[in-house]
Amino acid sequence: MFRRLAFCVALASSAAISCASAESDSNNDGGGGATATSSVSSSVSSASGTGGATSSSSTTTTVAGTGGDNSGGSGGAEPTGTGGGGTGGWPEGAIPMGNAPVLSAGCGKATTLTTKEYTISSSGQNRVYYVDMPKNYDMNKPYRLFYTSHWIGSRWQDVEGQDFYFLKPQLEADGEQAIFVAPSSDGATWQEKDHALFNDIMKLMNESVCYDTTRVFATGFSFGGMITYSLSTNHQAEIRAAVGIAPANYNIWLPEKTHKPIAWMHTTGMRDGTCPWVSNEGQKKGAKFIALEKAEDNGCTIPDNIPTSNGAYSCYDFQDCDPEHPTRVCTFGGGHTNIDGNPNWIPIESWKFFKQF
């Protein structure tokens, strides 16, 4: 953990411009939250139970994975969509909690993929990504799949070096394994073409490995949280749930939003000067407005004021949301970071959120 804390201090200077105004290159974060180690044992978090914790069992009930009545099963309007990675014939946005796995086309077939870096052609370029395969991979077991995006100026190696935002140890502690995918951006930041990259990688994964197409999850920190948010606005048929760690809703390419529901959680330090809770109230820029957008899309009741915390972290679960689309936001009295407290509560709460499906 201490190695990773030091690692995050080093990333702070590059991450600090992720969400700043496009006209500004000032570092107004100073890495403040990256070294936070205070205890958060007094948290009032109330994550929902572990109903989906066994969802990656050996159950092999197969439901049609070609999209069925789901108009988004082939990736919507994007011709390089994820094909079989649809929602298994359920109407889009209505996959019940605890559903039986829906197998990718790669299930039951020997795979050539191992844990290493790969190159894929996407948008006329050769792009690099990393795959982390489960130990003793079982070609008949539909694993969860996590798509993890790095922060500004980094690469897949940085995400892998943090055990995929520290999620992998959380899964292993629960006796679970998953497939982790970590692409690298072209240049310092994620761009419009990275939507096509997601589609291309997921198409290949669907054909090559066994995973549950209804349990594809996305997460990322800072600019990685921003591309996670961007993907969540039009890939609801491919991504079951997403967690943005210190995201923003500006300075990232955004597609035309479908406003279809998607399970969503994000974290924000209330002293984050890089990707702040509110950057511009009138223009609805800031993490607050991501929370409000997702809550509205997911049919939640919108409170007059979202409860936030300037001390120990606190997670607010929006009420009356679609049962399949829980929506929560976690705030704390820290800065721009994906590490807060000892133990670090961010991956703990992220895994609690993901494993309920």
Coordinates of N, CA and C in Angstrom, one line a residue, residues 106-113 137 139 207-208:
G106 N -17.3 -16.3 -26.7 CA -16.0 -17.0 -26.4 C -16.1 -18.1 -25.4
C107 N -17.3 -18.2 -24.8 CA -17.5 -19.3 -23.8 C -17.4 -20.7 -24.4
G108 N -16.8 -21.6 -23.8 CA -16.7 -22.9 -24.3 C -15.6 -23.1 -25.3
K109 N -14.8 -22.1 -25.6 CA -13.8 -22.2 -26.6 C -12.4 -21.9 -25.9
A110 N -11.4 -22.6 -26.4 CA -10.1 -22.3 -25.9 C -9.7 -20.9 -26.3
T111 N -9.0 -20.2 -25.4 CA -8.6 -18.8 -25.8 C -7.1 -18.8 -25.9
T112 N -6.6 -17.9 -26.8 CA -5.2 -17.6 -26.9 C -4.7 -16.4 -26.1
L113 N -5.7 -15.7 -25.4 CA -5.3 -14.6 -24.6 C -4.7 -15.0 -23.3
Y137 N -7.8 -19.9 -15.6 CA -8.9 -19.5 -16.4 C -9.7 -20.7 -16.9
M139 N -12.7 -21.8 -19.4 CA -13.3 -21.3 -20.6 C -14.9 -21.5 -20.6
E207 N -15.5 -12.4 -28.6 CA -15.1 -13.5 -29.4 C -14.1 -14.4 -28.8
S208 N -13.3 -13.9 -27.9 CA -12.0 -14.6 -27.5 C -12.1 -15.2 -26.1

